[in-house]
Amino acid sequence: MIINRIFLFFFLFTTGYLLSAADVTLSIRPEQPIAGMTAQLTLTSTKGNLSTPVLPTVKDLVWHNNISRQTQMYSINGKNTVTYTVSTSFTVEKPGTYQIPPFTVRVNGKN
């Protein structure tokens, strides 16, 4: 059986502020999705609540309409931290390399 791996490149260059000052991270699981199987895109911030992103149209990539949100609060050695997460799933229809154009995510209502 041949397993077709998908290579995804994600760009969040809407502003340099988004990734540096707001501490937003993006992850894909699995890191190399397989054509026809569901994968997960997750955005995480410790600096504030994340807006629901408007995800761009990408040929042969299907975003599912299942945005989920999670807030985790924890305390380590007396330091309280809150982590905000927004996730959605997607499927790539064909093997290949995909580029996702820039998109905006607001942290506490700010770009």
PDB file of C-alpha atoms in Angstrom:
ATOM      1  CA  MET A   1       0.000   0.000   0.000  1.00  0.00           C
ATOM      2  CA  ILE A   2       1.333   3.423  -0.920  1.00  0.00           C
ATOM      3  CA  ILE A   3       0.836   6.117   1.676  1.00  0.00           C
ATOM      4  CA  ASN A   4       0.589   9.553   0.143  1.00  0.00           C
ATOM      5  CA  ARG A   5       2.059  12.189   2.432  1.00  0.00           C
ATOM      6  CA  ILE A   6       0.995  15.794   2.227  1.00  0.00           C
ATOM      7  CA  PHE A   7       3.349  18.670   2.902  1.00  0.00           C
ATOM      8  CA  LEU A   8       1.684  21.804   4.188  1.00  0.00           C
ATOM      9  CA  PHE A   9       3.172  25.257   4.474  1.00  0.00           C
ATOM     10  CA  PHE A  10       1.310  27.731   6.627  1.00  0.00           C
ATOM     11  CA  PHE A  11       1.898  31.438   6.485  1.00  0.00           C
ATOM     12  CA  LEU A  12       0.665  33.819   9.143  1.00  0.00           C
ATOM     13  CA  PHE A  13       2.335  36.937   7.827  1.00  0.00           C
ATOM     14  CA  THR A  14      -0.717  39.158   8.292  1.00  0.00           C
ATOM     15  CA  THR A  15       1.485  41.184  10.641  1.00  0.00           C
ATOM     16  CA  GLY A  16       4.760  40.441  12.364  1.00  0.00           C
ATOM     17  CA  TYR A  17       2.900  41.446  15.511  1.00  0.00           C
ATOM     18  CA  LEU A  18       0.641  38.420  15.305  1.00  0.00           C
ATOM     19  CA  LEU A  19       3.281  35.795  15.943  1.00  0.00           C
ATOM     20  CA  SER A  20       5.703  37.735  18.101  1.00  0.00           C
ATOM     21  CA  ALA A  21       3.846  40.107  20.406  1.00  0.00           C
ATOM     22  CA  ALA A  22       0.703  38.029  20.736  1.00  0.00           C
ATOM     23  CA  ASP A  23       2.543  34.710  21.125  1.00  0.00           C
ATOM     24  CA  VAL A  24       0.217  32.788  18.830  1.00  0.00           C
ATOM     25  CA  THR A  25       1.433  29.374  17.776  1.00  0.00           C
ATOM     26  CA  LEU A  26       0.101  27.188  14.986  1.00  0.00           C
ATOM     27  CA  SER A  27       0.358  23.420  14.860  1.00  0.00           C
ATOM     28  CA  ILE A  28      -0.805  20.694  12.482  1.00  0.00           C
ATOM     29  CA  ARG A  29      -1.511  17.118  13.596  1.00  0.00           C
ATOM     30  CA  PRO A  30      -0.404  14.865  12.133  1.00  0.00           C
ATOM     31  CA  GLU A  31       2.523  16.942  10.911  1.00  0.00           C
ATOM     32  CA  GLN A  32       2.335  15.263   7.501  1.00  0.00           C
ATOM     33  CA  PRO A  33      -1.346  14.590   6.791  1.00  0.00           C
ATOM     34  CA  ILE A  34      -2.314  11.753   4.476  1.00  0.00           C
ATOM     35  CA  ALA A  35      -4.580  12.424   1.492  1.00  0.00           C
ATOM     36  CA  GLY A  36      -8.204  11.640   2.335  1.00  0.00           C
ATOM     37  CA  MET A  37      -7.659  11.547   6.099  1.00  0.00           C
ATOM     38  CA  THR A  38      -8.673  14.206   8.601  1.00  0.00           C
ATOM     39  CA  ALA A  39      -6.005  16.454  10.141  1.00  0.00           C
ATOM     40  CA  GLN A  40      -6.195  19.181  12.798  1.00  0.00           C
ATOM     41  CA  LEU A  41      -5.055  22.826  12.682  1.00  0.00           C
ATOM     42  CA  THR A  42      -4.643  24.372  16.147  1.00  0.00           C
ATOM     43  CA  LEU A  43      -3.906  27.975  17.159  1.00  0.00           C
ATOM     44  CA  THR A  44      -2.785  28.626  20.744  1.00  0.00           C
ATOM     45  CA  SER A  45      -2.118  31.782  22.781  1.00  0.00           C
ATOM     46  CA  THR A  46      -1.234  32.551  26.391  1.00  0.00           C
ATOM     47  CA  LYS A  47      -1.802  36.284  25.871  1.00  0.00           C
ATOM     48  CA  GLY A  48      -5.567  36.350  25.385  1.00  0.00           C
ATOM     49  CA  ASN A  49      -8.701  34.895  23.895  1.00  0.00           C
ATOM     50  CA  LEU A  50      -8.470  34.038  20.186  1.00  0.00           C
ATOM     51  CA  SER A  51     -11.085  34.998  17.598  1.00  0.00           C
ATOM     52  CA  THR A  52     -12.445  32.434  15.174  1.00  0.00           C
ATOM     53  CA  PRO A  53     -10.193  32.663  12.118  1.00  0.00           C
ATOM     54  CA  VAL A  54     -11.662  33.107   8.651  1.00  0.00           C
ATOM     55  CA  LEU A  55      -9.725  30.431   6.833  1.00  0.00           C
ATOM     56  CA  PRO A  56      -8.833  31.034   3.175  1.00  0.00           C
ATOM     57  CA  THR A  57      -9.905  28.853   0.285  1.00  0.00           C
ATOM     58  CA  VAL A  58      -7.147  26.486  -0.834  1.00  0.00           C
ATOM     59  CA  LYS A  59      -7.530  24.211  -3.851  1.00  0.00           C
ATOM     60  CA  ASP A  60      -7.915  20.529  -2.858  1.00  0.00           C
ATOM     61  CA  LEU A  61      -8.008  21.357   0.873  1.00  0.00           C
ATOM     62  CA  VAL A  62     -11.398  21.158   2.602  1.00  0.00           C
ATOM     63  CA  TRP A  63     -11.935  22.975   5.912  1.00  0.00           C
ATOM     64  CA  HIS A  64     -14.535  21.293   8.117  1.00  0.00           C
ATOM     65  CA  ASN A  65     -17.113  23.440   9.884  1.00  0.00           C
ATOM     66  CA  ASN A  66     -16.186  22.301  13.370  1.00  0.00           C
ATOM     67  CA  ILE A  67     -14.326  25.082  15.166  1.00  0.00           C
ATOM     68  CA  SER A  68     -13.648  24.128  18.774  1.00  0.00           C
ATOM     69  CA  ARG A  69     -12.425  26.346  21.604  1.00  0.00           C
ATOM     70  CA  GLN A  70     -10.654  25.444  24.791  1.00  0.00           C
ATOM     71  CA  THR A  71      -9.424  27.454  27.760  1.00  0.00           C
ATOM     72  CA  GLN A  72      -7.035  25.877  30.252  1.00  0.00           C
ATOM     73  CA  MET A  73      -6.039  27.458  33.542  1.00  0.00           C
ATOM     74  CA  TYR A  74      -3.199  26.106  35.625  1.00  0.00           C
ATOM     75  CA  SER A  75      -0.821  27.162  38.350  1.00  0.00           C
ATOM     76  CA  ILE A  76       2.816  26.080  38.605  1.00  0.00           C
ATOM     77  CA  ASN A  77       4.855  27.231  41.599  1.00  0.00           C
ATOM     78  CA  GLY A  78       2.370  29.998  42.281  1.00  0.00           C
ATOM     79  CA  LYS A  79       2.375  31.341  38.712  1.00  0.00           C
ATOM     80  CA  ASN A  80      -1.057  31.277  37.083  1.00  0.00           C
ATOM     81  CA  THR A  81      -1.270  30.726  33.330  1.00  0.00           C
ATOM     82  CA  VAL A  82      -4.235  30.636  30.970  1.00  0.00           C
ATOM     83  CA  THR A  83      -3.949  28.999  27.554  1.00  0.00           C
ATOM     84  CA  TYR A  84      -6.517  29.729  24.833  1.00  0.00           C
ATOM     85  CA  THR A  85      -6.894  27.299  21.921  1.00  0.00           C
ATOM     86  CA  VAL A  86      -8.928  27.337  18.705  1.00  0.00           C
ATOM     87  CA  SER A  87      -8.926  24.210  16.512  1.00  0.00           C
ATOM     88  CA  THR A  88     -10.501  23.010  13.297  1.00  0.00           C
ATOM     89  CA  SER A  89     -10.109  19.927  11.179  1.00  0.00           C
ATOM     90  CA  PHE A  90      -9.449  19.672   7.465  1.00  0.00           C
ATOM     91  CA  THR A  91      -8.886  17.117   4.753  1.00  0.00           C
ATOM     92  CA  VAL A  92      -6.521  17.310   1.807  1.00  0.00           C
ATOM     93  CA  GLU A  93      -7.942  15.607  -1.241  1.00  0.00           C
ATOM     94  CA  LYS A  94      -4.725  14.915  -3.190  1.00  0.00           C
ATOM     95  CA  PRO A  95      -1.060  14.360  -2.347  1.00  0.00           C
ATOM     96  CA  GLY A  96       1.086  17.437  -2.868  1.00  0.00           C
ATOM     97  CA  THR A  97       2.431  20.616  -1.347  1.00  0.00           C
ATOM     98  CA  TYR A  98      -0.111  23.166  -0.128  1.00  0.00           C
ATOM     99  CA  GLN A  99       0.371  26.825   0.729  1.00  0.00           C
ATOM    100  CA  ILE A 100      -2.227  28.484   2.896  1.00  0.00           C
ATOM    101  CA  PRO A 101      -2.400  32.234   2.329  1.00  0.00           C
ATOM    102  CA  PRO A 102      -2.179  34.624   5.285  1.00  0.00           C
ATOM    103  CA  PHE A 103      -5.189  34.919   7.553  1.00  0.00           C
ATOM    104  CA  THR A 104      -5.962  37.007  10.587  1.00  0.00           C
ATOM    105  CA  VAL A 105      -6.557  35.850  14.134  1.00  0.00           C
ATOM    106  CA  ARG A 106      -7.407  38.420  16.768  1.00  0.00           C
ATOM    107  CA  VAL A 107      -6.127  38.166  20.340  1.00  0.00           C
ATOM    108  CA  ASN A 108      -8.458  39.933  22.788  1.00  0.00           C
ATOM    109  CA  GLY A 109     -10.060  41.701  19.805  1.00  0.00           C
ATOM    110  CA  LYS A 110      -6.751  43.074  18.427  1.00  0.00           C
ATOM    111  CA  ASN A 111      -4.837  42.054  15.281  1.00  0.00           C
TER     112      ASN A 111
END
